[in-house]
Amino acid sequence: MRGKAKTISLPRRLICDLMRASIDVPFVSLSRSLDIRPLQEARAGAMAPAGWAAIFVKAFALVAKDEPVLRTVYAKWPWPSLYELPKSVALVAVARVEAGEECVLPQRIASPETMALAAVEAEIRRAKTAPIDDIPMFRKIMRATRLPLPLRRLSWAIGLNFGRQRGNWFGSFAVSSVAAYGGGELHPITPGPFIVSYGVVGPDQTIHVVIRWDHRVTDAAPIARVLTRLEQVLNTEIAAELRAADPKPIRAVRT
């Protein structure tokens, strides 16, 4: 059968490099359905509620503020070690269409735990709609992706294997989901150390959450506690911020 050769686009080349960098990470995963009824009630009462990606970015970062292991990465150079970052850095998988091709690019959000939820949402929305050259993270990653293969491999090796550079290039955790397209249990991979995925909210007001992590960094018991704490943060801090930020006006009822 005779087909047609197609050039690999820059966004697709980026995914190829990302998968190569992720292949040796010993990932394990834990999933759980979280009861988010208070959060859902708060979102229903907000005039313009933040999207789920922004909500999970800030909620996970708030948990990580008190859980240093969630800010820890595995570094190989100059010798194998664990490196604790001083703050959370999120990478959000942003779906875009470039030159007629669907693609995914990573938006970097530093210290989301200190940002207003609306500001996190604005960063993600801008990454979805602004030209690639207007987004610093996109410019940076596309410059690296344009390099010849030997230089590209070298830049990825530096970014992956030094603790400080891993924080700059790959963040302390990532968020990815297909909930906007109908849901499904997504198990994505990244160079690590943590990636959070979520589904759609069910009729019983629960949402299915998957955390995949680098087993060299931590074990399952701490992640089980993280999921419990994540549920609490979603229903308290995040819900409270939604209620306070932009409540819907209450319509007067004539008696």
CSV table of C-alpha atoms in Angstrom, one decimal:
chain,number,residue,atom,x,y,z
A,1,MET,CA,0.0,0.0,0.0
A,2,ARG,CA,1.5,3.4,-1.0
A,3,GLY,CA,0.9,6.2,1.4
A,4,LYS,CA,2.1,9.7,1.7
A,5,ALA,CA,5.0,11.0,3.9
A,6,LYS,CA,4.2,13.9,6.1
A,7,THR,CA,6.6,16.3,7.8
A,8,ILE,CA,6.5,16.3,11.6
A,9,SER,CA,5.3,19.7,12.7
A,10,LEU,CA,7.0,21.6,15.6
A,11,PRO,CA,4.1,20.9,18.1
A,12,ARG,CA,4.2,17.2,17.2
A,13,ARG,CA,8.0,17.2,17.4
A,14,LEU,CA,7.6,18.6,20.9
A,15,ILE,CA,5.3,15.7,21.9
A,16,CYS,CA,7.9,13.2,20.5
A,17,ASP,CA,10.6,14.8,22.6
A,18,LEU,CA,8.3,14.8,25.6
A,19,MET,CA,7.5,11.1,25.2
A,20,ARG,CA,11.1,10.2,24.9
A,21,ALA,CA,11.9,12.1,28.1
A,22,SER,CA,9.1,10.4,29.9
A,23,ILE,CA,9.7,6.8,28.9
A,24,ASP,CA,12.2,6.0,31.7
A,25,VAL,CA,10.1,7.5,34.5
A,26,PRO,CA,8.8,4.8,36.8
A,27,PHE,CA,5.2,6.1,37.0
A,28,VAL,CA,2.5,4.7,39.3
A,29,SER,CA,-1.0,6.0,39.7
A,30,LEU,CA,-3.8,6.4,42.2
A,31,SER,CA,-7.3,7.4,41.4
A,32,ARG,CA,-10.3,8.3,43.5
A,33,SER,CA,-13.7,9.9,43.2
A,34,LEU,CA,-13.8,13.1,45.3
A,35,ASP,CA,-17.1,14.4,46.7
A,36,ILE,CA,-17.2,18.1,45.6
A,37,ARG,CA,-20.8,19.1,46.5
A,38,PRO,CA,-19.8,22.3,48.3
A,39,LEU,CA,-17.5,23.3,45.4
A,40,GLN,CA,-20.2,22.7,42.9
A,41,GLU,CA,-22.6,24.8,44.9
A,42,ALA,CA,-20.1,27.6,45.0
A,43,ARG,CA,-19.5,27.4,41.2
A,44,ALA,CA,-23.2,27.5,40.6
A,45,GLY,CA,-23.5,30.7,42.6
A,46,ALA,CA,-20.6,32.5,40.8
A,47,MET,CA,-21.2,34.8,37.9
A,48,ALA,CA,-18.2,33.7,35.9
A,49,PRO,CA,-16.7,30.6,37.7
A,50,ALA,CA,-13.1,29.6,37.0
A,51,GLY,CA,-12.6,26.5,34.8
A,52,TRP,CA,-11.7,23.1,36.2
A,53,ALA,CA,-8.0,23.3,35.1
A,54,ALA,CA,-7.5,26.6,37.0
A,55,ILE,CA,-9.3,25.1,40.1
A,56,PHE,CA,-7.1,22.0,40.2
A,57,VAL,CA,-3.9,24.0,39.5
A,58,LYS,CA,-4.5,26.2,42.5
A,59,ALA,CA,-5.9,23.5,44.8
A,60,PHE,CA,-3.0,21.1,44.2
A,61,ALA,CA,-0.5,24.0,44.7
A,62,LEU,CA,-2.3,24.9,48.0
A,63,VAL,CA,-1.9,21.2,49.1
A,64,ALA,CA,1.8,21.3,48.0
A,65,LYS,CA,2.5,24.4,50.2
A,66,ASP,CA,2.2,22.1,53.2
A,67,GLU,CA,3.5,19.0,51.6
A,68,PRO,CA,7.1,19.4,50.5
A,69,VAL,CA,7.2,16.1,48.7
A,70,LEU,CA,4.8,17.5,46.1
A,71,ARG,CA,7.5,20.1,45.3
A,72,THR,CA,10.3,17.5,45.0
A,73,VAL,CA,11.8,16.2,41.8
A,74,TYR,CA,14.3,13.5,40.9
A,75,ALA,CA,17.6,14.8,39.5
A,76,LYS,CA,20.4,12.7,38.0
A,77,TRP,CA,23.2,15.3,37.8
A,78,PRO,CA,25.7,15.8,39.2
A,79,TRP,CA,24.6,12.6,41.1
A,80,PRO,CA,21.2,11.0,41.7
A,81,SER,CA,19.3,13.0,44.3
A,82,LEU,CA,16.0,14.5,45.3
A,83,TYR,CA,15.6,18.3,44.9
A,84,GLU,CA,13.0,20.2,46.8
A,85,LEU,CA,11.7,23.3,45.0
A,86,PRO,CA,10.8,26.4,47.1
A,87,LYS,CA,7.5,26.8,45.4
A,88,SER,CA,5.1,25.0,43.1
A,89,VAL,CA,5.3,25.5,39.4
A,90,ALA,CA,2.4,24.1,37.3
A,91,LEU,CA,2.4,23.0,33.7
A,92,VAL,CA,-1.0,23.0,32.2
A,93,ALA,CA,-1.7,21.1,29.0
A,94,VAL,CA,-3.4,23.6,26.7
A,95,ALA,CA,-5.2,22.3,23.5
A,96,ARG,CA,-4.8,24.6,20.5
A,97,VAL,CA,-5.1,24.5,16.7
A,98,GLU,CA,-2.0,25.7,14.9
A,99,ALA,CA,-1.9,25.8,11.1
A,100,GLY,CA,-5.0,23.6,11.0
A,101,GLU,CA,-3.4,21.0,13.2
A,102,GLU,CA,-4.7,20.1,16.7
A,103,CYS,CA,-1.9,20.2,19.2
A,104,VAL,CA,-1.1,20.5,22.9
A,105,LEU,CA,1.4,23.0,24.4
A,106,PRO,CA,2.4,23.4,28.1
A,107,GLN,CA,1.7,26.7,29.8
A,108,ARG,CA,3.8,27.4,32.9
A,109,ILE,CA,2.2,29.0,36.0
A,110,ALA,CA,4.6,29.8,38.8
A,111,SER,CA,3.4,30.0,42.4
A,112,PRO,CA,-0.3,29.4,41.7
A,113,GLU,CA,-1.0,29.0,45.4
A,114,THR,CA,-0.3,32.8,45.8
A,115,MET,CA,-2.4,33.9,42.9
A,116,ALA,CA,-6.1,34.7,42.8
A,117,LEU,CA,-8.1,31.9,41.1
A,118,ALA,CA,-9.3,34.4,38.5
A,119,ALA,CA,-5.6,35.2,37.7
A,120,VAL,CA,-4.8,31.5,37.2
A,121,GLU,CA,-7.9,31.2,34.9
A,122,ALA,CA,-6.8,34.2,32.9
A,123,GLU,CA,-3.3,32.7,32.3
A,124,ILE,CA,-4.8,29.5,31.0
A,125,ARG,CA,-7.4,31.3,28.8
A,126,ARG,CA,-4.7,33.5,27.3
A,127,ALA,CA,-2.6,30.5,26.5
A,128,LYS,CA,-5.5,29.1,24.6
A,129,THR,CA,-6.2,32.1,22.4
A,130,ALA,CA,-3.1,34.4,22.2
A,131,PRO,CA,-0.5,33.9,19.4
A,132,ILE,CA,2.2,31.5,20.3
A,133,ASP,CA,4.8,34.3,20.2
A,134,ASP,CA,2.9,36.2,22.8
A,135,ILE,CA,3.3,33.4,25.4
A,136,PRO,CA,6.8,33.3,27.0
A,137,MET,CA,6.6,29.6,27.8
A,138,PHE,CA,5.5,28.8,24.2
A,139,ARG,CA,8.3,30.9,22.7
A,140,LYS,CA,10.8,29.2,25.0
A,141,ILE,CA,9.7,25.6,24.2
A,142,MET,CA,9.4,26.3,20.5
A,143,ARG,CA,12.9,27.7,20.4
A,144,ALA,CA,14.2,24.5,21.9
A,145,THR,CA,12.1,22.4,19.6
A,146,ARG,CA,13.6,24.1,16.5
A,147,LEU,CA,17.1,23.1,17.5
A,148,PRO,CA,18.9,20.4,15.5
A,149,LEU,CA,18.5,17.0,17.1
A,150,PRO,CA,21.9,16.8,18.9
A,151,LEU,CA,21.4,20.3,20.5
A,152,ARG,CA,17.8,19.5,21.3
A,153,ARG,CA,18.8,16.3,23.1
A,154,LEU,CA,21.4,18.3,25.0
A,155,SER,CA,18.9,21.0,26.1
A,156,TRP,CA,16.4,18.3,27.2
A,157,ALA,CA,19.1,16.5,29.2
A,158,ILE,CA,20.1,19.7,31.0
A,159,GLY,CA,16.5,20.6,31.7
A,160,LEU,CA,15.7,17.1,33.0
A,161,ASN,CA,18.7,16.2,35.0
A,162,PHE,CA,19.5,19.3,37.1
A,163,GLY,CA,17.0,19.9,39.9
A,164,ARG,CA,16.8,23.6,39.5
A,165,GLN,CA,16.4,23.4,35.8
A,166,ARG,CA,13.6,20.8,36.1
A,167,GLY,CA,11.6,23.4,38.0
A,168,ASN,CA,12.2,25.9,35.3
A,169,TRP,CA,11.4,23.7,32.3
A,170,PHE,CA,9.0,21.0,33.6
A,171,GLY,CA,7.5,22.4,36.8
A,172,SER,CA,6.7,20.5,40.0
A,173,PHE,CA,3.4,19.2,38.7
A,174,ALA,CA,1.3,19.1,35.6
A,175,VAL,CA,-2.5,19.2,35.0
A,176,SER,CA,-4.1,17.5,31.9
A,177,SER,CA,-7.7,16.4,31.2
A,178,VAL,CA,-10.1,15.6,28.4
A,179,ALA,CA,-13.1,16.5,30.6
A,180,ALA,CA,-14.0,19.4,28.2
A,181,TYR,CA,-14.4,16.9,25.4
A,182,GLY,CA,-16.7,14.4,27.2
A,183,GLY,CA,-14.4,13.0,29.9
A,184,GLY,CA,-12.8,9.6,30.3
A,185,GLU,CA,-10.1,8.4,32.6
A,186,LEU,CA,-6.9,9.9,31.2
A,187,HIS,CA,-3.5,8.5,32.3
A,188,PRO,CA,-1.0,10.9,30.7
A,189,ILE,CA,2.7,10.8,31.1
A,190,THR,CA,5.3,13.5,31.6
A,191,PRO,CA,8.9,13.7,32.7
A,192,GLY,CA,7.4,14.0,36.2
A,193,PRO,CA,7.3,14.2,39.0
A,194,PHE,CA,3.4,14.6,39.4
A,195,ILE,CA,0.6,14.9,37.0
A,196,VAL,CA,-3.1,15.4,37.9
A,197,SER,CA,-6.0,14.4,35.7
A,198,TYR,CA,-9.7,14.8,36.3
A,199,GLY,CA,-13.0,13.7,34.7
A,200,VAL,CA,-16.4,15.2,34.5
A,201,VAL,CA,-18.6,15.8,37.5
A,202,GLY,CA,-21.1,13.0,38.0
A,203,PRO,CA,-24.8,13.2,39.0
A,204,ASP,CA,-23.8,12.4,42.5
A,205,GLN,CA,-21.5,15.5,42.7
A,206,THR,CA,-18.3,13.5,42.6
A,207,ILE,CA,-15.3,14.0,40.2
A,208,HIS,CA,-12.8,11.2,39.4
A,209,VAL,CA,-9.2,12.3,39.9
A,210,VAL,CA,-6.1,10.5,38.9
A,211,ILE,CA,-2.6,11.3,40.2
A,212,ARG,CA,0.4,9.8,38.5
A,213,TRP,CA,3.8,10.2,40.1
A,214,ASP,CA,7.4,9.3,39.9
A,215,HIS,CA,7.8,6.4,42.3
A,216,ARG,CA,11.4,7.5,43.0
A,217,VAL,CA,10.1,10.6,44.7
A,218,THR,CA,7.4,9.1,47.0
A,219,ASP,CA,5.1,6.2,47.7
A,220,ALA,CA,1.4,5.5,47.5
A,221,ALA,CA,0.4,6.3,51.2
A,222,PRO,CA,1.4,10.0,51.0
A,223,ILE,CA,-0.5,10.3,47.7
A,224,ALA,CA,-3.6,8.8,49.3
A,225,ARG,CA,-3.4,11.5,52.0
A,226,VAL,CA,-2.9,14.1,49.3
A,227,LEU,CA,-6.1,13.1,47.6
A,228,THR,CA,-8.0,13.4,50.9
A,229,ARG,CA,-6.4,16.8,51.5
A,230,LEU,CA,-7.2,17.9,47.9
A,231,GLU,CA,-10.9,17.1,48.4
A,232,GLN,CA,-10.8,19.3,51.6
A,233,VAL,CA,-9.1,22.2,49.8
A,234,LEU,CA,-11.5,22.1,46.9
A,235,ASN,CA,-14.5,22.2,49.2
A,236,THR,CA,-13.1,24.9,51.6
A,237,GLU,CA,-10.5,27.4,50.3
A,238,ILE,CA,-11.4,27.1,46.6
A,239,ALA,CA,-15.2,27.1,47.3
A,240,ALA,CA,-14.8,30.1,49.6
A,241,GLU,CA,-12.9,32.1,46.9
A,242,LEU,CA,-15.5,31.3,44.3
A,243,ARG,CA,-18.3,32.5,46.7
A,244,ALA,CA,-16.4,35.8,47.5
A,245,ALA,CA,-15.1,36.7,44.1
A,246,ASP,CA,-18.1,37.3,41.8
A,247,PRO,CA,-21.5,36.1,43.2
A,248,LYS,CA,-24.5,36.1,41.0
A,249,PRO,CA,-27.0,38.9,41.8
A,250,ILE,CA,-30.0,37.8,43.9
A,251,ARG,CA,-33.2,38.6,42.1
A,252,ALA,CA,-35.8,40.2,44.3
A,253,VAL,CA,-39.1,38.4,44.6
A,254,ARG,CA,-42.3,40.5,44.7
A,255,THR,CA,-44.6,39.6,47.5
